[in-house]
mmCIF file of C-alpha atoms in Angstrom:
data_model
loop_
_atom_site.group_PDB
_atom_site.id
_atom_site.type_symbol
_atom_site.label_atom_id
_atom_site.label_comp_id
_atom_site.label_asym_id
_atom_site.label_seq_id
_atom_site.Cartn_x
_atom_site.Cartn_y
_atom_site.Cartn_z
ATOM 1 C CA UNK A 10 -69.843 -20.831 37.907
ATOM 2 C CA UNK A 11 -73.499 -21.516 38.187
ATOM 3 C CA UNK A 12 -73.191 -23.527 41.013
ATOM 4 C CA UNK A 13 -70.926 -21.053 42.836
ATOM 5 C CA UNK A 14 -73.304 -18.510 42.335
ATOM 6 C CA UNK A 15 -76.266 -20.638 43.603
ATOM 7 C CA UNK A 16 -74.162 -21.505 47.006
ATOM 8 C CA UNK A 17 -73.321 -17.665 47.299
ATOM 9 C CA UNK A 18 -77.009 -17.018 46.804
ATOM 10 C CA UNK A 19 -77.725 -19.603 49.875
ATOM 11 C CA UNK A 20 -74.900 -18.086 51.813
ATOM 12 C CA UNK A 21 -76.241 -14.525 51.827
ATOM 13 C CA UNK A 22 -79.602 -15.980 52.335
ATOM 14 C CA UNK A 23 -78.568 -17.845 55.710
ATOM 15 C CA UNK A 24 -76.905 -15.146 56.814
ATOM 16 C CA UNK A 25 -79.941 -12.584 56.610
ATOM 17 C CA UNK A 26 -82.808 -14.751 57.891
ATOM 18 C CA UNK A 27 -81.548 -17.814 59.311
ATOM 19 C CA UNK A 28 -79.412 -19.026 62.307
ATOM 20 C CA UNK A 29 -76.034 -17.254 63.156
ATOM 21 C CA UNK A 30 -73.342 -18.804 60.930
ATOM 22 C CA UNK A 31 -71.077 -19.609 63.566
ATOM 23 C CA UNK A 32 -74.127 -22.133 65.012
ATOM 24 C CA UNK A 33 -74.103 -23.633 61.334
ATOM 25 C CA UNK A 34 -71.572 -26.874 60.485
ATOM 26 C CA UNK A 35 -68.655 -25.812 58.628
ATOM 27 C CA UNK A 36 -67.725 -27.635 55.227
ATOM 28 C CA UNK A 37 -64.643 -29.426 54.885
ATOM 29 C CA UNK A 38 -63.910 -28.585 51.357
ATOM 30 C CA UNK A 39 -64.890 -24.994 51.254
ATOM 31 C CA UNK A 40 -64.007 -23.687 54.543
ATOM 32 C CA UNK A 41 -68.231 -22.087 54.545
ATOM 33 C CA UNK A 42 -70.076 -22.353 57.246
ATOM 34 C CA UNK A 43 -73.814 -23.292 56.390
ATOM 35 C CA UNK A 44 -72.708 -24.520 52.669
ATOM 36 C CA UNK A 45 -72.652 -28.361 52.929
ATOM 37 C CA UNK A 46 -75.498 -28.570 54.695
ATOM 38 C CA UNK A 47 -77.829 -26.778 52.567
ATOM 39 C CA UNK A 48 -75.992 -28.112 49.296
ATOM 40 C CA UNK A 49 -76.242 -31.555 50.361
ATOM 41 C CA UNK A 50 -79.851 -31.842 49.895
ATOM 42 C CA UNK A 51 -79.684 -30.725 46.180
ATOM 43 C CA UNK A 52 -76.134 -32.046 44.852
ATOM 44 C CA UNK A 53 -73.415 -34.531 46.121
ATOM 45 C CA UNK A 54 -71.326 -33.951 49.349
ATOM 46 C CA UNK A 55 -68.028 -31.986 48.398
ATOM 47 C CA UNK A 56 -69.643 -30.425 45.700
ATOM 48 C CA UNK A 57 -69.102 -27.007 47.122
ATOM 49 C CA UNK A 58 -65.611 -27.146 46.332
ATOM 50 C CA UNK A 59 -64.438 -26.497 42.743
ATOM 51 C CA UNK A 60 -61.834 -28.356 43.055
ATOM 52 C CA UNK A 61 -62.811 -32.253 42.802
ATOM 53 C CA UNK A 62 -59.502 -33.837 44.469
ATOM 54 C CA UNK A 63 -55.669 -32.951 44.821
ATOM 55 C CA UNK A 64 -52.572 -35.544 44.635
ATOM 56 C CA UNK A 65 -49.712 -34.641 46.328
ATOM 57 C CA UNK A 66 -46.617 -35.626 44.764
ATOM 58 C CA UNK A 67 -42.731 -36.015 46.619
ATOM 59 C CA UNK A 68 -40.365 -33.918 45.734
ATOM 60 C CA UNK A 69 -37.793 -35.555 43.498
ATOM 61 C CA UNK A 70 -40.646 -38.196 42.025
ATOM 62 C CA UNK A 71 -40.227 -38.920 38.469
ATOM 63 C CA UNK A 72 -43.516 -39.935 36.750
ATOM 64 C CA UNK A 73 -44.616 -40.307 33.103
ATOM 65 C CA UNK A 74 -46.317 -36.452 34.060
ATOM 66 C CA UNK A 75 -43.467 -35.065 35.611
ATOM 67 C CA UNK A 76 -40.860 -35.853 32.741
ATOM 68 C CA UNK A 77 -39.845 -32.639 31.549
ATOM 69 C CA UNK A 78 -36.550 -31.098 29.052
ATOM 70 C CA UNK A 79 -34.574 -29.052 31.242
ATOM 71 C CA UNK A 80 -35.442 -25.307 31.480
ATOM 72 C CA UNK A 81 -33.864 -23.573 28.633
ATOM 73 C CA UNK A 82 -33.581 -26.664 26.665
ATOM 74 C CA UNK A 83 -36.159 -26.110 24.203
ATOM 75 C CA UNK A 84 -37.587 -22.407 22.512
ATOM 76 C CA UNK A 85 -40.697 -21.717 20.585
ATOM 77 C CA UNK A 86 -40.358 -21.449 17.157
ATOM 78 C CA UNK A 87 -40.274 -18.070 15.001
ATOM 79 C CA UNK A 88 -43.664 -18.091 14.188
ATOM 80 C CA UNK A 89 -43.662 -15.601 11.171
ATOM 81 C CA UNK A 90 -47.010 -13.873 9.348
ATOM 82 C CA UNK A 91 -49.325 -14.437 12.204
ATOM 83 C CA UNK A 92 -50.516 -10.863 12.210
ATOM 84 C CA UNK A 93 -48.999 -6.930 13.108
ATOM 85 C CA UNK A 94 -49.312 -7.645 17.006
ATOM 86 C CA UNK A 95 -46.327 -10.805 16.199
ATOM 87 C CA UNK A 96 -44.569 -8.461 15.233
ATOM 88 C CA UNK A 97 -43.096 -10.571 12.355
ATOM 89 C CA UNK A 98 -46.462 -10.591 10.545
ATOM 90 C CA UNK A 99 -47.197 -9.616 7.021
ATOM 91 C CA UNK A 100 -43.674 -9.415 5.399
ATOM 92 C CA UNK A 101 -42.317 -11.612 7.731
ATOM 93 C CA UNK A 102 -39.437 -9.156 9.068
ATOM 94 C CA UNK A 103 -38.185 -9.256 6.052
ATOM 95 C CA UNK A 104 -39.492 -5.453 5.177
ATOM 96 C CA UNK A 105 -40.832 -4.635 1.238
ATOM 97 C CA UNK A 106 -39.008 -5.724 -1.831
ATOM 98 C CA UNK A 107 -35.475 -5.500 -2.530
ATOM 99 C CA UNK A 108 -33.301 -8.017 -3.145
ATOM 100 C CA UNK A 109 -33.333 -9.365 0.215
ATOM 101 C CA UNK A 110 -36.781 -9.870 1.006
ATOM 102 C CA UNK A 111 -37.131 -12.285 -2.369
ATOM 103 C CA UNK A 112 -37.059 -15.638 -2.119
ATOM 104 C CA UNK A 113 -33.342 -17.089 -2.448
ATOM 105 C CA UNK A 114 -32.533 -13.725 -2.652
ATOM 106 C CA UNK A 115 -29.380 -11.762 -1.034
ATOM 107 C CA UNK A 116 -25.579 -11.900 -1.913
ATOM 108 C CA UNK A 117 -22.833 -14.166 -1.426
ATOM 109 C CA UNK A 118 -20.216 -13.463 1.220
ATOM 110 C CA UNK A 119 -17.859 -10.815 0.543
ATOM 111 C CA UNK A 120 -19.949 -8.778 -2.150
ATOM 112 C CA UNK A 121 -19.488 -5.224 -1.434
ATOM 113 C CA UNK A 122 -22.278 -4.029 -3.941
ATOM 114 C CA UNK A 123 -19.887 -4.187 -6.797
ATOM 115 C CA UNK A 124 -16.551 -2.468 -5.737
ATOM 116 C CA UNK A 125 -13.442 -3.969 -5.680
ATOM 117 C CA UNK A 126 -13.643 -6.734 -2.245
ATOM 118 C CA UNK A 127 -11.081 -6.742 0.694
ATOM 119 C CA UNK A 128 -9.851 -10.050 -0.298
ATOM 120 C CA UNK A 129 -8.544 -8.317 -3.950
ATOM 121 C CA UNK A 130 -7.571 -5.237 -2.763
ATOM 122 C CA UNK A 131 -4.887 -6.502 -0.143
ATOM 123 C CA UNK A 132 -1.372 -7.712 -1.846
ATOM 124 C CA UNK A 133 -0.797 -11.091 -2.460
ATOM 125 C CA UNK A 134 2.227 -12.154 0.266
ATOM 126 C CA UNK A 135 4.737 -14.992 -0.136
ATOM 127 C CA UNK A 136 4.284 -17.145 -3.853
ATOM 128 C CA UNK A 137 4.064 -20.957 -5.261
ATOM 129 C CA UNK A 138 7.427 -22.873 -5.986
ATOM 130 C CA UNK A 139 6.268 -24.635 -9.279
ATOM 131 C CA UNK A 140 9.359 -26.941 -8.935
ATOM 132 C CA UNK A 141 8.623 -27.502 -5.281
ATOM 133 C CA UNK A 142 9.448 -31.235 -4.435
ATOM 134 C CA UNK A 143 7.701 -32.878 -0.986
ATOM 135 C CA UNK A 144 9.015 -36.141 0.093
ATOM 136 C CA UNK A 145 7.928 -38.484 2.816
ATOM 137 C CA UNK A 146 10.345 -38.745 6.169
ATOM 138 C CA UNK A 147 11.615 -41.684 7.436
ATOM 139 C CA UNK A 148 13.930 -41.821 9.899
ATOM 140 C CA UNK A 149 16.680 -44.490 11.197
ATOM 141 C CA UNK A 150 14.826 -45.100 14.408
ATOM 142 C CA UNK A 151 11.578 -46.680 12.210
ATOM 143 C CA UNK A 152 13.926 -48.043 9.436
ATOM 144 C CA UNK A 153 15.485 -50.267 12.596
ATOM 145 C CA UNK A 154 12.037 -51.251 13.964
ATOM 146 C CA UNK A 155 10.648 -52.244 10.404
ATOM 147 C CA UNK A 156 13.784 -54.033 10.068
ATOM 148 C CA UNK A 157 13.833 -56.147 13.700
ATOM 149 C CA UNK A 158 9.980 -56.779 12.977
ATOM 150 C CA UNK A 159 10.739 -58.879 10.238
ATOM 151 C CA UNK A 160 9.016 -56.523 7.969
ATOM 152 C CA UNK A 161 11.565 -55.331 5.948
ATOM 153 C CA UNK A 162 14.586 -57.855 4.418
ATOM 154 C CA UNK A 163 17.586 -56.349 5.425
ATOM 155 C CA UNK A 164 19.521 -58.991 3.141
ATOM 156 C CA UNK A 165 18.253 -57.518 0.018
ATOM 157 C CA UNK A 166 18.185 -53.755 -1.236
ATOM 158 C CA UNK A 167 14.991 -52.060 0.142
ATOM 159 C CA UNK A 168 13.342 -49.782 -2.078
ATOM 160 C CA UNK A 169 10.397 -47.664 -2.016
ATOM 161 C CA UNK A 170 8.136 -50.375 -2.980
ATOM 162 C CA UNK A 171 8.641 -51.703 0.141
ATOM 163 C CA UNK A 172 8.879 -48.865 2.635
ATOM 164 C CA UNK A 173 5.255 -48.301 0.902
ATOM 165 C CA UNK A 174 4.100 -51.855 1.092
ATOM 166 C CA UNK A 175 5.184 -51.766 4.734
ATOM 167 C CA UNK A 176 3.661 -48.836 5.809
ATOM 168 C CA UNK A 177 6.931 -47.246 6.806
ATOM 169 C CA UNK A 178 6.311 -43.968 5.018
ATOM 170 C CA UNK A 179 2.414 -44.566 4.317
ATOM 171 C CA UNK A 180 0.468 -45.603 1.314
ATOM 172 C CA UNK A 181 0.430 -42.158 -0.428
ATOM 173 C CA UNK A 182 3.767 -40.984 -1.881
ATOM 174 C CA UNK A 183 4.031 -37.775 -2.804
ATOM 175 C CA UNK A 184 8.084 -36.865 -4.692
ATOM 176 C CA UNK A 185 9.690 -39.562 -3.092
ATOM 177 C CA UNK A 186 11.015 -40.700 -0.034
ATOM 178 C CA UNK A 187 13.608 -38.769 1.960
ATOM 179 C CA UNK A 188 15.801 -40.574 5.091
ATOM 180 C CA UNK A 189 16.066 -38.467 8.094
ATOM 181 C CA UNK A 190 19.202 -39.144 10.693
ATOM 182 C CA UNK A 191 17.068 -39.790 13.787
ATOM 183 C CA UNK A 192 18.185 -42.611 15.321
ATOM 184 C CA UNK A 193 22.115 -41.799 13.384
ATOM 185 C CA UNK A 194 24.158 -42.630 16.523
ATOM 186 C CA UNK A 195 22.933 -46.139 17.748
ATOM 187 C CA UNK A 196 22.505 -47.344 13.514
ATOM 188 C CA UNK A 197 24.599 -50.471 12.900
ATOM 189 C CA UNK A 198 22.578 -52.551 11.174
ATOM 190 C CA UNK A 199 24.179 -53.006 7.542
ATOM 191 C CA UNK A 200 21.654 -52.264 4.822
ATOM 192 C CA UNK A 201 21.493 -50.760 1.304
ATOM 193 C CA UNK A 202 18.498 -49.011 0.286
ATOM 194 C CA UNK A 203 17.106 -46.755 -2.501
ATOM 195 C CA UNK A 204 15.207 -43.372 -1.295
ATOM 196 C CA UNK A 205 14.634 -40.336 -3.249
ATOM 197 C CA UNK A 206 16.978 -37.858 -0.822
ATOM 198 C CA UNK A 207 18.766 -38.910 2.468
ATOM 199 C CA UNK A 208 20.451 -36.021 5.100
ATOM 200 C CA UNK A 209 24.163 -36.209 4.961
ATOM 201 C CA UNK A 210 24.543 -37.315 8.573
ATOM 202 C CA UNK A 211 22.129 -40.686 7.926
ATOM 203 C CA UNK A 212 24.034 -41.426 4.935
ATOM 204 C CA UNK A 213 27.489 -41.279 6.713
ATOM 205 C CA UNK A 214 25.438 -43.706 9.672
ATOM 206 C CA UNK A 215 24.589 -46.449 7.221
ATOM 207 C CA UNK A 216 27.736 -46.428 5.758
ATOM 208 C CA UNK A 217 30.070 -46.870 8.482
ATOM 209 C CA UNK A 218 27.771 -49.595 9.229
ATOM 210 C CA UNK A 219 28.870 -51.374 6.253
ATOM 211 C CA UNK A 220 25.403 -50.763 4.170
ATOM 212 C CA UNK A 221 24.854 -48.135 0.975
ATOM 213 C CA UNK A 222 21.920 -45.234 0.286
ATOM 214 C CA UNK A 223 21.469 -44.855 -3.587
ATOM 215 C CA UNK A 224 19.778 -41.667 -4.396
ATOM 216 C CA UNK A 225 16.969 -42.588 -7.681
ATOM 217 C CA UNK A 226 14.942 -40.545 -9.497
ATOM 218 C CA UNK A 227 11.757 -41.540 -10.318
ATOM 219 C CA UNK A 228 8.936 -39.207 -11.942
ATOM 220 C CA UNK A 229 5.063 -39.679 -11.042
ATOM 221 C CA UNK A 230 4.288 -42.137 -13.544
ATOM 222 C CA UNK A 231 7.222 -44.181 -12.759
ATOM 223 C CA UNK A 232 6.716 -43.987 -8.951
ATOM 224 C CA UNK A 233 3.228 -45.237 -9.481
ATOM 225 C CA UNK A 234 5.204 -48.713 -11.859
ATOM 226 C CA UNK A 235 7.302 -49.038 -8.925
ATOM 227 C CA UNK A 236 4.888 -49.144 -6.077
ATOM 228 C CA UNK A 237 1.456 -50.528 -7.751
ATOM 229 C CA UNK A 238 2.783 -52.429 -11.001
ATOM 230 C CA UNK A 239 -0.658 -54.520 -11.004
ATOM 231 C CA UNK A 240 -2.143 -51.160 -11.951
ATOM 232 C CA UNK A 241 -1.045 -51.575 -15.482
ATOM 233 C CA UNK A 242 -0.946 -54.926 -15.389
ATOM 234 C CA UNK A 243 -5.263 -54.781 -14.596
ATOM 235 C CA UNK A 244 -5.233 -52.006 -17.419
ATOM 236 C CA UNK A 245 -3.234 -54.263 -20.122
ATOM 237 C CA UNK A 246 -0.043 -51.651 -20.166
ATOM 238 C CA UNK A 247 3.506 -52.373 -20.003
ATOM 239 C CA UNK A 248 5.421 -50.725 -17.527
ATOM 240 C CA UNK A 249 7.064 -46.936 -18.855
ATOM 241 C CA UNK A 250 10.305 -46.649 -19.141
ATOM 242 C CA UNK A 251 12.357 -44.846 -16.619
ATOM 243 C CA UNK A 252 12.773 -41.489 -16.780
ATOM 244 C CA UNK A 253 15.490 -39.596 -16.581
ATOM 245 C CA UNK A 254 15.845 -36.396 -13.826
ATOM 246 C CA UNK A 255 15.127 -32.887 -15.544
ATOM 247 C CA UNK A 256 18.685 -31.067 -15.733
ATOM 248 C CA UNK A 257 18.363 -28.726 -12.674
ATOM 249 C CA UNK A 258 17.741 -31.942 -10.680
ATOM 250 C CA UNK A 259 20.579 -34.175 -11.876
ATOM 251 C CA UNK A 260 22.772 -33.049 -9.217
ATOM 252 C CA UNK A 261 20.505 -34.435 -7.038
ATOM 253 C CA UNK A 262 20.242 -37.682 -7.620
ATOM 254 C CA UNK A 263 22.795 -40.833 -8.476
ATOM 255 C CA UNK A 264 20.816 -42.760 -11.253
ATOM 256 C CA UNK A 265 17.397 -42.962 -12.750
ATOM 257 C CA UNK A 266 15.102 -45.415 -10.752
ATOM 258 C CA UNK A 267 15.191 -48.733 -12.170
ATOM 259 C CA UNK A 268 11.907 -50.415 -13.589
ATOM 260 C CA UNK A 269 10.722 -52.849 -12.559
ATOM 261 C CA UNK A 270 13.324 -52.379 -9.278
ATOM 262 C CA UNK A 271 16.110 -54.370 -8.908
ATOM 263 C CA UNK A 272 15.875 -56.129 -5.622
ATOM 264 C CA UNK A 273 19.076 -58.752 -5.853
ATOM 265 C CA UNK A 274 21.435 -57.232 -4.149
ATOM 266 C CA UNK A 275 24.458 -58.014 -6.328
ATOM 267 C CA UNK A 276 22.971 -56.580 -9.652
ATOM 268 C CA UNK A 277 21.725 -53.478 -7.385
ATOM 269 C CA UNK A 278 25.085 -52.924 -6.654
ATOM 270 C CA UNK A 279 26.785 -53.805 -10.201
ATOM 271 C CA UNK A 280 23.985 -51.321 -11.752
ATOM 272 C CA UNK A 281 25.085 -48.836 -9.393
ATOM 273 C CA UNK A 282 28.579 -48.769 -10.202
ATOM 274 C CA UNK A 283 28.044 -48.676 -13.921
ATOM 275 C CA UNK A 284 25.250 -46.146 -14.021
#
């Protein structure tokens, strides 16, 4: 600014007692007539101009300067106490005392200040089946691929060890295992296998194709013997005995599942008929 106001000063001088300033050189930098040439003397040429030097850069030229987030990309922080004119100074926005302007403070969600919450005073809809049973599907259509894989013996009885050990029905039994009738009208493969439930119509399929579906009952513990018997094996237990179906269920099911299962299929069959 000093030097600005020193080339002013010159400027007005010039002007008032020396030659005309349109007889005077103009400078380059400055676009003042009479400026470099009486500057020049005392500092550097270009020194008029307070700007040293300018770099134009192209449009669309990516430089280590240039590199930017895109706009909107990025916000400033919430700076809070930094003072009234913040306007989040002090207590922060966050007003004085109560419960809410603590630290950890406030109330979980759904407090209503103590009175009975929505979520208890609307009626319960609908209820839990204690007795509910949930069984994993399989249906003809993946029985017959497993089976023309090679990864299920048709030749012996197929039992839920298997369909598990497969990956037929998946690793994690829930109740059982249930066979759907997809697939019902092309089935002629004969096979007898052991499920938990099977649909009427994929019964009547396997059987006019020569094979047999034995319903068996088997509880948690005793599904867990039949598909993972190195469990107790690792944990130095024998293997429970099977359990018979609770009386509302006996209807259900033709026998008690076998431990450990009986996969020859001419004492499946011979158990079968005396059980």
């Amino acid at each position: 600014m000093a030097r600005l106001r020193s080339l002013l000063s010159l400027r007005a001088l010039l002007s008032a007692t020396g030659p005309s300033a349109s007889n005077l050189p103009v400078c380059s930098n400055c676009g003042v007539a009479g400026t470099s040439a009486v500057a020049g003397a005392l500092w550097p040429a270009g020194a008029c101009s307070m700007r040293w030097y300018s770099t134009p850069v192209p449009e669309g030229y990516v430089a280590l300067n240039t590199i930017a987030d895109n706009p909107g990309a990025t916000h400033s922080i919430k700076r809070l106490g930094r003072g009234i004119g913040s306007g989040l100074g002090k207590t922060s926005g966050k007003g004085h005392k109560g419960q809410n302007s603590r630290s950890g403070g406030g109330v979980k969600p759904g407090f209503e200040g103590g009175q009975t919450p929505q979520r208890l005073r609307i009626p319960k809809r609908g209820f839990h089946n204690p007795f509910k049973r949930t069984y994993n599907p399989l249906n003809l259509t993946t029985l017959r691929q497993w089976i023309e894989e090679g990864r299920l013996d048709a030749s012996r009885v197929i039992t839920m060890r298997e369909l598990r050990a497969s990956n037929a029905v998946g690793h994690q039994l829930q109740d059982g295992v249930k066979l759907l009738a997809r697939g019902a009208k092309s089935w002629n493969i004969p096979v007898h296998i052991e499920v938990s439930q099977a649909s009427a119509i994929a019964r009547q399929a396997i059987e006019a194709a020569g094979g047999s579906v034995t319903t068996v009952y088997y509880n948690a513990l005793g599904l867990r013997a039949l598909t993972q018997p190195e469990w107790f094996a690792k944990k130095g237990r024998l293997l429970p005995r099977p359990a018979r179906p609770p009386p509302r269920l006996e209807a259900k099911f033709e026998r008690k599942g076998a431990l450990p299962p009986l996969r020859d299929l001419a004492a499946g069959l011979e158990q079968a008929a005396t059980a």
